[in-house]
mmCIF file of C-alpha atoms in Angstrom:
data_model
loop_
_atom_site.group_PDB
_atom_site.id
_atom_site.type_symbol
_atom_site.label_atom_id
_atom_site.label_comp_id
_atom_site.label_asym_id
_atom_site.label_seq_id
_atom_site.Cartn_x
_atom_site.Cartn_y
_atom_site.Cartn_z
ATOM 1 C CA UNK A 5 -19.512 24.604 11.430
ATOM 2 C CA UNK A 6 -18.323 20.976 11.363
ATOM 3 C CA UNK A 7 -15.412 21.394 8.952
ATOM 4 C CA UNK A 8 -14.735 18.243 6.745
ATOM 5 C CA UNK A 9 -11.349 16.680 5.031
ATOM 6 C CA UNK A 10 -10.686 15.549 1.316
ATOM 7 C CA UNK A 11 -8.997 12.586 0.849
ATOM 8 C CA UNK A 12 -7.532 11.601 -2.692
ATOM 9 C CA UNK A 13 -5.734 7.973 -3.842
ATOM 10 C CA UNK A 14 -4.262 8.623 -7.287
ATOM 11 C CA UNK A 15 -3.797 5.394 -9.174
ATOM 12 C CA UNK A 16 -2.485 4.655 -12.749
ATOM 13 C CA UNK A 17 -6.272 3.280 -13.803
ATOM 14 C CA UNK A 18 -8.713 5.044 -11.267
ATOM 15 C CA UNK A 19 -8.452 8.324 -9.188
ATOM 16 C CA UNK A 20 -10.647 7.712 -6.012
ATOM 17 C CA UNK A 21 -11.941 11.060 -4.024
ATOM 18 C CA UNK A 22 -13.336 11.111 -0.745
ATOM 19 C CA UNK A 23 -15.320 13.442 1.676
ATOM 20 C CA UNK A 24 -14.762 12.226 5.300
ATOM 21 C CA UNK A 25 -15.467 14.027 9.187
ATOM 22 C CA UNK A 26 -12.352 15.362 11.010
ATOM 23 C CA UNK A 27 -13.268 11.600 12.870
ATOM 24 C CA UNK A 28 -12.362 10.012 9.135
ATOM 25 C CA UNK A 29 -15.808 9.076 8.470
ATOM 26 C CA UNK A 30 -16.337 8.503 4.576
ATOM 27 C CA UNK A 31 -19.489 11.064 3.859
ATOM 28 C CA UNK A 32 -19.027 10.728 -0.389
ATOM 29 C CA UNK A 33 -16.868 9.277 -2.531
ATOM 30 C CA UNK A 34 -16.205 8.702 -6.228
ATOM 31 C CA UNK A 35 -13.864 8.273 -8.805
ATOM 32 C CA UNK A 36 -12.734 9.333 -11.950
ATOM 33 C CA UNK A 37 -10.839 7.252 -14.710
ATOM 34 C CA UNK A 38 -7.148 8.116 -14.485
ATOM 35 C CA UNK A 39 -5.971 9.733 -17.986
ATOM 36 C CA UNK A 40 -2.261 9.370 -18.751
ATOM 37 C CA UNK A 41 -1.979 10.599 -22.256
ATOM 38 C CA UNK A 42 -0.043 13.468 -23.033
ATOM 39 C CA UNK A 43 2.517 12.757 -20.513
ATOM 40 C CA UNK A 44 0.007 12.771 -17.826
ATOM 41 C CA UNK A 45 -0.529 16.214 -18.089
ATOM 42 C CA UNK A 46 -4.538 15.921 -18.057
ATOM 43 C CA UNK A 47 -4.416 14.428 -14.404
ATOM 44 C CA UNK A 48 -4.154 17.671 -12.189
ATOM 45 C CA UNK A 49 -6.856 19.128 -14.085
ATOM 46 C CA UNK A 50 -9.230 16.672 -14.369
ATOM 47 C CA UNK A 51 -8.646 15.875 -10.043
ATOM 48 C CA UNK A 52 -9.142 20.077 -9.846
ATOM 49 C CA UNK A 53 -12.094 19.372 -12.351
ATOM 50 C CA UNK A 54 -13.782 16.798 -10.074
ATOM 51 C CA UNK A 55 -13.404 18.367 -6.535
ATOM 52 C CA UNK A 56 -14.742 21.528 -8.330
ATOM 53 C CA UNK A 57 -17.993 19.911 -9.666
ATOM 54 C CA UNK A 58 -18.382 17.641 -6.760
ATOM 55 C CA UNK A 59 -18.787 20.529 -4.491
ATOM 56 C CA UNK A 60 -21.452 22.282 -6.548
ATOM 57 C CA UNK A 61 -23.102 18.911 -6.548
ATOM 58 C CA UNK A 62 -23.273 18.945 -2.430
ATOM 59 C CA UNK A 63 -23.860 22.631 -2.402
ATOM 60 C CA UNK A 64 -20.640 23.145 -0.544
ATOM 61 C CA UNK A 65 -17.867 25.571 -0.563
ATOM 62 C CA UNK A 66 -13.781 25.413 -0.354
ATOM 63 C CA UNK A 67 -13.956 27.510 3.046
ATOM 64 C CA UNK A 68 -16.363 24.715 4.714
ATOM 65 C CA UNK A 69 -13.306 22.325 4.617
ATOM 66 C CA UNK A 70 -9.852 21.699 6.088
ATOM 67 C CA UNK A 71 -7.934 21.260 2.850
ATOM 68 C CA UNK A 72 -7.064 18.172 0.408
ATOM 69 C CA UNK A 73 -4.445 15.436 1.432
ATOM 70 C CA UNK A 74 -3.499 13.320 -1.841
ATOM 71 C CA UNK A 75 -1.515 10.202 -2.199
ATOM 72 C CA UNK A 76 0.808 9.324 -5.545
ATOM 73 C CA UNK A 77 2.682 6.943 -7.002
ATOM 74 C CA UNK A 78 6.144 8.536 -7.274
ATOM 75 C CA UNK A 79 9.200 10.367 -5.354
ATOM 76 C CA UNK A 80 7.409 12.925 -3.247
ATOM 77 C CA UNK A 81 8.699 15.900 -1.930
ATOM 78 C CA UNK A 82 6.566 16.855 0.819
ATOM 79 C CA UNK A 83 7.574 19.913 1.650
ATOM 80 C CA UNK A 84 7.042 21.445 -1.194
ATOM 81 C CA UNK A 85 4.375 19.125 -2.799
ATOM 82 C CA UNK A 86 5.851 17.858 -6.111
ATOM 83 C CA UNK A 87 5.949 14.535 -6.918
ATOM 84 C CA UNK A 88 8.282 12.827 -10.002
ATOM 85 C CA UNK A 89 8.777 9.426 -11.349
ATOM 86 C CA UNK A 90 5.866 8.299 -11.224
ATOM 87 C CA UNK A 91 6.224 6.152 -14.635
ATOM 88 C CA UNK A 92 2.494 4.563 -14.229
ATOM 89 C CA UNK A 93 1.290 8.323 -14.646
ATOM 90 C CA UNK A 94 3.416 8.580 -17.422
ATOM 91 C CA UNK A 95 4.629 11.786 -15.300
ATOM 92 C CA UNK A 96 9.055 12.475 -16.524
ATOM 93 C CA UNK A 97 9.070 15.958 -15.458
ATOM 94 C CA UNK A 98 8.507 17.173 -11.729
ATOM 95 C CA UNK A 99 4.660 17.737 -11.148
ATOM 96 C CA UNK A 100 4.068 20.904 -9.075
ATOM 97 C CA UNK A 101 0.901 19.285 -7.931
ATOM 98 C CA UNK A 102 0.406 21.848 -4.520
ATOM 99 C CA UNK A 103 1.142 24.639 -6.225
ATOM 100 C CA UNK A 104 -1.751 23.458 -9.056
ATOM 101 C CA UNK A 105 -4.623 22.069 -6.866
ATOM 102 C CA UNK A 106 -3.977 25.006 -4.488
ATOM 103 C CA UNK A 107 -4.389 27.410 -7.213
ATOM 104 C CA UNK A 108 -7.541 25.225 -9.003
ATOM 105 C CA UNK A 109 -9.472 24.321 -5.906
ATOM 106 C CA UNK A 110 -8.730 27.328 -3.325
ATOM 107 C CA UNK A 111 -8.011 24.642 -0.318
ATOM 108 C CA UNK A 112 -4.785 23.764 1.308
ATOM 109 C CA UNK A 113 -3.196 20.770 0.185
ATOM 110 C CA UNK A 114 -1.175 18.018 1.070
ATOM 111 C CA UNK A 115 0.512 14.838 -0.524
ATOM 112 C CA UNK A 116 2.635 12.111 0.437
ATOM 113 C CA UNK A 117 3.654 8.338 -1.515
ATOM 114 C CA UNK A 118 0.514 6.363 -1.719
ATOM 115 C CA UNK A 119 1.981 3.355 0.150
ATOM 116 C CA UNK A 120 2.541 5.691 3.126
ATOM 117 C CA UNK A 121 -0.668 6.835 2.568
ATOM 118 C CA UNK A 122 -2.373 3.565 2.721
ATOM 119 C CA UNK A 123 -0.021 3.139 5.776
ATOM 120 C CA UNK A 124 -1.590 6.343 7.547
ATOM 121 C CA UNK A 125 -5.644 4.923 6.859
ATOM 122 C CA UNK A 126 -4.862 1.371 8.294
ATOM 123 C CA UNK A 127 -3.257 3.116 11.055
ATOM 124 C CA UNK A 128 -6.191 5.861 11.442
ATOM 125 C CA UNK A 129 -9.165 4.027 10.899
ATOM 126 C CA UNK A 130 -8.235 0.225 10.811
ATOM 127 C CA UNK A 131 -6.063 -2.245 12.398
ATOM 128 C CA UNK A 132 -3.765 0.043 13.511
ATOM 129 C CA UNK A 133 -6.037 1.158 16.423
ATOM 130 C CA UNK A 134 -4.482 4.707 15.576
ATOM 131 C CA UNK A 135 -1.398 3.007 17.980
ATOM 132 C CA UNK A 136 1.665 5.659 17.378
ATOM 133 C CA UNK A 137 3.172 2.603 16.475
ATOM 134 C CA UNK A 138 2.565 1.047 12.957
ATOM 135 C CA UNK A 139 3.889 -0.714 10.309
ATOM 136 C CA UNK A 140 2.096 -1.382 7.505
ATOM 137 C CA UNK A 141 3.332 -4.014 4.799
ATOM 138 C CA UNK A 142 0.954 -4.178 1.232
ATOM 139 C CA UNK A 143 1.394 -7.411 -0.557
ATOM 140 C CA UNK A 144 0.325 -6.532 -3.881
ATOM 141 C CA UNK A 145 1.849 -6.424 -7.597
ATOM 142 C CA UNK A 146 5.087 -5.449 -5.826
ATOM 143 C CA UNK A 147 5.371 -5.112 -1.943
ATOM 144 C CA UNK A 148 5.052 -1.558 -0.368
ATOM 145 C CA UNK A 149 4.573 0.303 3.139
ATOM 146 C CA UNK A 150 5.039 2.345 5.244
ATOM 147 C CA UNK A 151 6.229 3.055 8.958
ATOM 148 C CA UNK A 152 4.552 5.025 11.811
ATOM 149 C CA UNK A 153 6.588 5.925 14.841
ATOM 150 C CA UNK A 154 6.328 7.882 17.768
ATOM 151 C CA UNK A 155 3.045 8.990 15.885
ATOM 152 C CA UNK A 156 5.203 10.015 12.788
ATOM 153 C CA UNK A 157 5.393 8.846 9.454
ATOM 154 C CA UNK A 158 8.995 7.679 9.054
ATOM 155 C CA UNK A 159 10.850 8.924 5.819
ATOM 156 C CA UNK A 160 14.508 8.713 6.266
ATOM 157 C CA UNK A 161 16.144 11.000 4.094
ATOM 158 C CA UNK A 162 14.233 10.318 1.338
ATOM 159 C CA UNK A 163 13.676 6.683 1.228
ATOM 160 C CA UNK A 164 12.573 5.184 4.136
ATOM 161 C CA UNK A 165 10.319 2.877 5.010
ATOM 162 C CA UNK A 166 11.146 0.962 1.780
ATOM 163 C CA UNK A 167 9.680 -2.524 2.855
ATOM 164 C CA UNK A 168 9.858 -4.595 -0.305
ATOM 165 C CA UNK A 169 13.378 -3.857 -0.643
ATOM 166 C CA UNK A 170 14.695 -5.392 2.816
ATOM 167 C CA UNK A 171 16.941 -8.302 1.750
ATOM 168 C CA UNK A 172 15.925 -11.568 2.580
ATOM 169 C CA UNK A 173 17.621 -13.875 0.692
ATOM 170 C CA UNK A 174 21.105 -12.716 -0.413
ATOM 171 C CA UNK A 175 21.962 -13.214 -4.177
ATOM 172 C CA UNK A 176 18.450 -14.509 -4.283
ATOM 173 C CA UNK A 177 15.669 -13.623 -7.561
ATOM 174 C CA UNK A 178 16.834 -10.303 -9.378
ATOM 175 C CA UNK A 179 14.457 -7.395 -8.526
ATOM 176 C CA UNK A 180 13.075 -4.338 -10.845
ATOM 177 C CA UNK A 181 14.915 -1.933 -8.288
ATOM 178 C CA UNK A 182 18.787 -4.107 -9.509
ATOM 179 C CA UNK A 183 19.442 -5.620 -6.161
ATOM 180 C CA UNK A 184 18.755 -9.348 -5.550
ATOM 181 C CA UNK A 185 16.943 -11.496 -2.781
ATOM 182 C CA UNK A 186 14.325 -8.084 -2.092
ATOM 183 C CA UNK A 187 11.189 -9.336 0.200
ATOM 184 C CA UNK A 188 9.358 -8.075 -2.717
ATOM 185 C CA UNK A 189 11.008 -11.014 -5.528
ATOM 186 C CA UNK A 190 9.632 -13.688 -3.185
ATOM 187 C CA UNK A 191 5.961 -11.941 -1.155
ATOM 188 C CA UNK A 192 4.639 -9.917 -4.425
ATOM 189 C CA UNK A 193 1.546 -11.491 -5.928
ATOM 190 C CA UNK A 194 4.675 -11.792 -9.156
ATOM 191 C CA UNK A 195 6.674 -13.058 -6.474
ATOM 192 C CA UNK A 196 4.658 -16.028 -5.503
ATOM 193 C CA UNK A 197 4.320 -17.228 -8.893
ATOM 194 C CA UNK A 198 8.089 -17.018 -9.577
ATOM 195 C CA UNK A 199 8.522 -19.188 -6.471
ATOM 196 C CA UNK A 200 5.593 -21.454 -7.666
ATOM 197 C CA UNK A 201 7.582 -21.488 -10.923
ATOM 198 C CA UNK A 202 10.670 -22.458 -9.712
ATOM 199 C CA UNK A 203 9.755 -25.003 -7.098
ATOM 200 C CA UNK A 204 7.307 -26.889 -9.248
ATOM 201 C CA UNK A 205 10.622 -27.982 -11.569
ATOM 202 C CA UNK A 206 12.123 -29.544 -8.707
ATOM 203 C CA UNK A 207 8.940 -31.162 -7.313
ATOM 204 C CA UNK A 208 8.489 -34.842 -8.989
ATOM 205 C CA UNK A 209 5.246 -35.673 -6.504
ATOM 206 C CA UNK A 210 1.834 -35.477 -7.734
ATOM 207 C CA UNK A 211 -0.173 -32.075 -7.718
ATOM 208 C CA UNK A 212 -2.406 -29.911 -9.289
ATOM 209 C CA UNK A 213 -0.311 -27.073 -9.283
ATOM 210 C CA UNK A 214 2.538 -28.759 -11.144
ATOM 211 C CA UNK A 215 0.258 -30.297 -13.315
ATOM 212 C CA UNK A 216 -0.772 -26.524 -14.437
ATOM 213 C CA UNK A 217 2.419 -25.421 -14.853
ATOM 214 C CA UNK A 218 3.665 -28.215 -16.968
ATOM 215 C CA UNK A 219 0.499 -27.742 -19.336
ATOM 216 C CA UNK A 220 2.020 -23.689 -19.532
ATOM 217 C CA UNK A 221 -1.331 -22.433 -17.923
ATOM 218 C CA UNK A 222 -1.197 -18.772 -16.570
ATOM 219 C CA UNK A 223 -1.661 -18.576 -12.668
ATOM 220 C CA UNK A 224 -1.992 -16.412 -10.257
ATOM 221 C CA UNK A 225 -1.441 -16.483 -6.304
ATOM 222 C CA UNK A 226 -4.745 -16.705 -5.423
ATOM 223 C CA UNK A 227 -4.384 -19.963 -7.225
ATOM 224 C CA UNK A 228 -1.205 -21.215 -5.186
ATOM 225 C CA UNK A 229 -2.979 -20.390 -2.365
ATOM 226 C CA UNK A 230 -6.372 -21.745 -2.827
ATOM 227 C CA UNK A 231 -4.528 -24.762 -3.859
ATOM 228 C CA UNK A 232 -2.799 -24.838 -0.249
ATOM 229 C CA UNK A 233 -5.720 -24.340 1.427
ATOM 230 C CA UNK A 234 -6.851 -27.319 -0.572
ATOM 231 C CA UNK A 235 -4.065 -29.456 0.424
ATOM 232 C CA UNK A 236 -1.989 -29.288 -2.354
ATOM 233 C CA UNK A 237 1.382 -30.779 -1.610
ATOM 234 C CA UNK A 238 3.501 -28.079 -3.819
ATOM 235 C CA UNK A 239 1.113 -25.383 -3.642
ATOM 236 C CA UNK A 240 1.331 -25.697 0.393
ATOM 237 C CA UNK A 241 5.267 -25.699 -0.127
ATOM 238 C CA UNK A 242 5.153 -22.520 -2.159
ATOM 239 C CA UNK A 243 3.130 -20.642 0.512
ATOM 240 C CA UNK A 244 5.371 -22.270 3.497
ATOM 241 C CA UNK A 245 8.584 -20.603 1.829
ATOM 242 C CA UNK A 246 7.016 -17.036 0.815
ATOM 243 C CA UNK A 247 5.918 -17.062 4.559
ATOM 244 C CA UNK A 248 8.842 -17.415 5.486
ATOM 245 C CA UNK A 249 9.971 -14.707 3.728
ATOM 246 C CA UNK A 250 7.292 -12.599 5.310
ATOM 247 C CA UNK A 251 8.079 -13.638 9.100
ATOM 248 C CA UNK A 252 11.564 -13.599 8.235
ATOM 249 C CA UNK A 253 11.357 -9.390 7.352
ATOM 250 C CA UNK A 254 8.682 -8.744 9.978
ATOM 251 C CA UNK A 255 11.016 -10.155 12.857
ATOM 252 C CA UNK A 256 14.072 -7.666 11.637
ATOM 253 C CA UNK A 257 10.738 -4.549 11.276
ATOM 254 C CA UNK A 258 10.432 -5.776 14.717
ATOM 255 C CA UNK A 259 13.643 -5.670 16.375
ATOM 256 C CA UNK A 260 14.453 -2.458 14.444
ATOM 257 C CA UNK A 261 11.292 -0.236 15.547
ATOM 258 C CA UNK A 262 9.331 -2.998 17.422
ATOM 259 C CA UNK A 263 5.738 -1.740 16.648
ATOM 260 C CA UNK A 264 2.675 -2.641 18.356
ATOM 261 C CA UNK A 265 1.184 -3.721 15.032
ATOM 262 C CA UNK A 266 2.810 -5.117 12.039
ATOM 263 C CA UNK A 267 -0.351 -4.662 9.531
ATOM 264 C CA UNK A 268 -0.033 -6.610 6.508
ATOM 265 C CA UNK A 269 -2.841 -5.745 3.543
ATOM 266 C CA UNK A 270 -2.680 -5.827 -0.433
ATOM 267 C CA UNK A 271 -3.957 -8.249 -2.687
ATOM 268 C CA UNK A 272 -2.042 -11.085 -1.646
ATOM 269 C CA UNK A 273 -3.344 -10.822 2.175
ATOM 270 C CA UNK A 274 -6.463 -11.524 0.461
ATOM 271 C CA UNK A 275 -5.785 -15.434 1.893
ATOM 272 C CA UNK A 276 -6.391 -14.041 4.842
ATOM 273 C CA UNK A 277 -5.716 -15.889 8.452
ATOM 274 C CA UNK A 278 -4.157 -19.166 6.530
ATOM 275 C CA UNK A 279 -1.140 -16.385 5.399
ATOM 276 C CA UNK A 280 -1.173 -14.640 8.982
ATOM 277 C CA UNK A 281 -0.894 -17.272 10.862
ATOM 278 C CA UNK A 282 2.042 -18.772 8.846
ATOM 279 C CA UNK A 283 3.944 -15.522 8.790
ATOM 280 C CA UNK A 284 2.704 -14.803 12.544
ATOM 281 C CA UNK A 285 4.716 -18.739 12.962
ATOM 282 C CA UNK A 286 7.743 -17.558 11.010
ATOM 283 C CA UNK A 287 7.911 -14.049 12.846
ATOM 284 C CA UNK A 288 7.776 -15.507 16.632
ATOM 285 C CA UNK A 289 10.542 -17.924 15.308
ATOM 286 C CA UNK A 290 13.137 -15.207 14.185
ATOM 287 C CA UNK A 291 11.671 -11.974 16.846
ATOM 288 C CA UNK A 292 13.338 -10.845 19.228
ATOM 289 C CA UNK A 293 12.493 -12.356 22.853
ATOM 290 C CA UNK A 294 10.454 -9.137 24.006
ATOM 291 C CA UNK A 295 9.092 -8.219 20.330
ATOM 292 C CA UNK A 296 7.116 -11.581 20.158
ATOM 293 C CA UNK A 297 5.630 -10.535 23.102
ATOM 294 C CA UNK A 298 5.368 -6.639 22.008
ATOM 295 C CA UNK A 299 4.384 -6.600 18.336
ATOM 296 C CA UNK A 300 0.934 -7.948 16.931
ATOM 297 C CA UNK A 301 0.797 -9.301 13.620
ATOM 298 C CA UNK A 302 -2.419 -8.226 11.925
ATOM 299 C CA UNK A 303 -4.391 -8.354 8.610
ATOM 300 C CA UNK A 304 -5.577 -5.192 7.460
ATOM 301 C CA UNK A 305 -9.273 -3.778 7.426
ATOM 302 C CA UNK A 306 -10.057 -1.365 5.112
ATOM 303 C CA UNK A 307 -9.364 -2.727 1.665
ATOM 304 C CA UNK A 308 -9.515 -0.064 -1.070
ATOM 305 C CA UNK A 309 -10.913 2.728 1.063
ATOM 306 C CA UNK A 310 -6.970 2.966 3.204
ATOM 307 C CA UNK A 311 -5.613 5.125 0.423
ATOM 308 C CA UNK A 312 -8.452 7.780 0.639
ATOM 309 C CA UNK A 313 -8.955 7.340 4.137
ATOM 310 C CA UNK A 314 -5.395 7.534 4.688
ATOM 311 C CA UNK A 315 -4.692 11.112 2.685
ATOM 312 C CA UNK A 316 -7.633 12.692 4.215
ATOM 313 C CA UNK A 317 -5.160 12.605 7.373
ATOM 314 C CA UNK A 318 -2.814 14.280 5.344
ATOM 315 C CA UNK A 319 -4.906 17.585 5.911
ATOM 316 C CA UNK A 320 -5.553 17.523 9.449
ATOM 317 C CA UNK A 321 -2.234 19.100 9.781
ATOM 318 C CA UNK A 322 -4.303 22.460 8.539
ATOM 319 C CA UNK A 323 -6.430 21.802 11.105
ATOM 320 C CA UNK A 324 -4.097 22.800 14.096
#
């Protein structure tokens, strides 16, 4: 029998669920609303609850699959499978999640940080080529990743692979984590309005952006860079200096593991090849002499399906 993998991507709004191949082939997928109340403690049952009934909907059993890899907000302990911290679950105490979905679902379980996650699924299935080499960099409400070498996803001794927080601009924009300058203050979807913010009060030319700003209306990056792409003077300024930014920390990912791909996904990469080829500008600037030629700057491929995708692989450990 063709055994199959289930991959789960647990947000603070949505839980997504996945049945994929061994080959990471999506077969079914759904998702459940994500309930915080009660200090969060509804969410292991309910994801127990909806494997359970899914597989009585397919007429399948536990023993017909691998296991169950997860990815979570939060400090994970992978090992063991707990997971704490994770404030957008509304989850203070240490959640014994393997022990629990173990218990509830009678598979084998996995779980890992769901930006590593996402980092494993753009690596498996997307623009990572499954290369042992991969970095993956999400540009979204803060910046996130993770990093794949020798095959491996890197974790340092706790905290690695901690992308938004390389420095790039020393005594630069305060960040949530108490440091200042962090990649994330300046590439974050919050970042690039902050930057918009800031350089618009120092910009006396004539543009639309400033012009929205000055009347106090809310915007977004996908405004900035629309505007760019629309030849706004400031907005085209704003984009120049987060890309910099960008190509700035990919060239020092790059001379530190120099990976074959440098994936870069979230909401932000949503501008697509007018942000990778800025950053791809910036990056051969600062790289390395043999990295420019070695490492690939990419945009990724698999939107919201990376997370799912991405902690299926969890499981295939089981699979040895």
């Amino acid at each position: 029998m063709n055994k199959k993998l289930i991959g789960v991507d647990l947000g603070g709004t949505t839980i997504k669920f996945a049945i994929l191949t061994l080959d990471g082939e999506i077969q079914q997928k759904w998702s459940v609303e994500t309930d915080i109340l009660d200090d969060g403690k509804h969410i292991v049952p309910d994801i127990v609850e909806s494997i359970n009934h899914h597989l009585d909907l397919y007429d399948m059993k536990p023993e017909q699959f691998v296991g169950i890899g997860m990815g979570t907000p939060g400090t994970v302990d992978i090992e063991n499978g707990t997971v704490e911290a994770a404030f957008n679950l509304n989850w203070k105490e240490k959640q014994n999640l393997k022990e629990e979905i173990e218990k509830g679902t009678s598979m084998k379980f996995a779980v890992d940080n769901d930006a590593n996650v996402a980092a494993l699924g753009e690596r498996w299935k997307g623009a990572g080529e499954n290369d042992d080499e991969v970095t993956f960099v999400t540009l979204g409400t803060g910046v996130g990743g993770g990093v794949i070498t020798n095959g491996e996803m890197v974790h340092g001794a706790g905290a690695g692979g901690e992308i938004g927080h390389i420095n790039v601009q020393p005594n630069g924009y305060l960040c949530t984590c108490g440091n200042h300058g962090c990649l994330e203050t300046y590439a974050s979807a919050t970042g690039v309005v902050r930057v918009a913010r800031d350089m618009a009060e120092e910009f006396a030319g004539k543009s639309d952006l400033k012009k929205m700003l000055d009347d106090g209306q809310d915007i977004s990056s996908k405004i900035v860079f629309d505007l760019a792409k629309d030849g706004d003077i400031l907005a085209e300024r704003v984009v120049a200096r987060v890309c910099y930014y960008l190509g700035f920390a990919c060239a020092n990912i790059g001379s530190l593991i120099n990976p074959s791909y440098i994936v870069i996904g979230g909401g932000v990469s949503a501008a697509g090849k007018f942000l990778l080829d800025q950053v791809d500008s910036y990056f051969k600037e600062f790289a390395f002499p043999s990295v420019k030629k070695s490492t690939t700057l990419k945009l990724a491929e698999l939107g919201n399906e990376a997370g799912v995708i991405g902690a299926a692989s969890l499981a295939l450990k089981f699979n040895k």
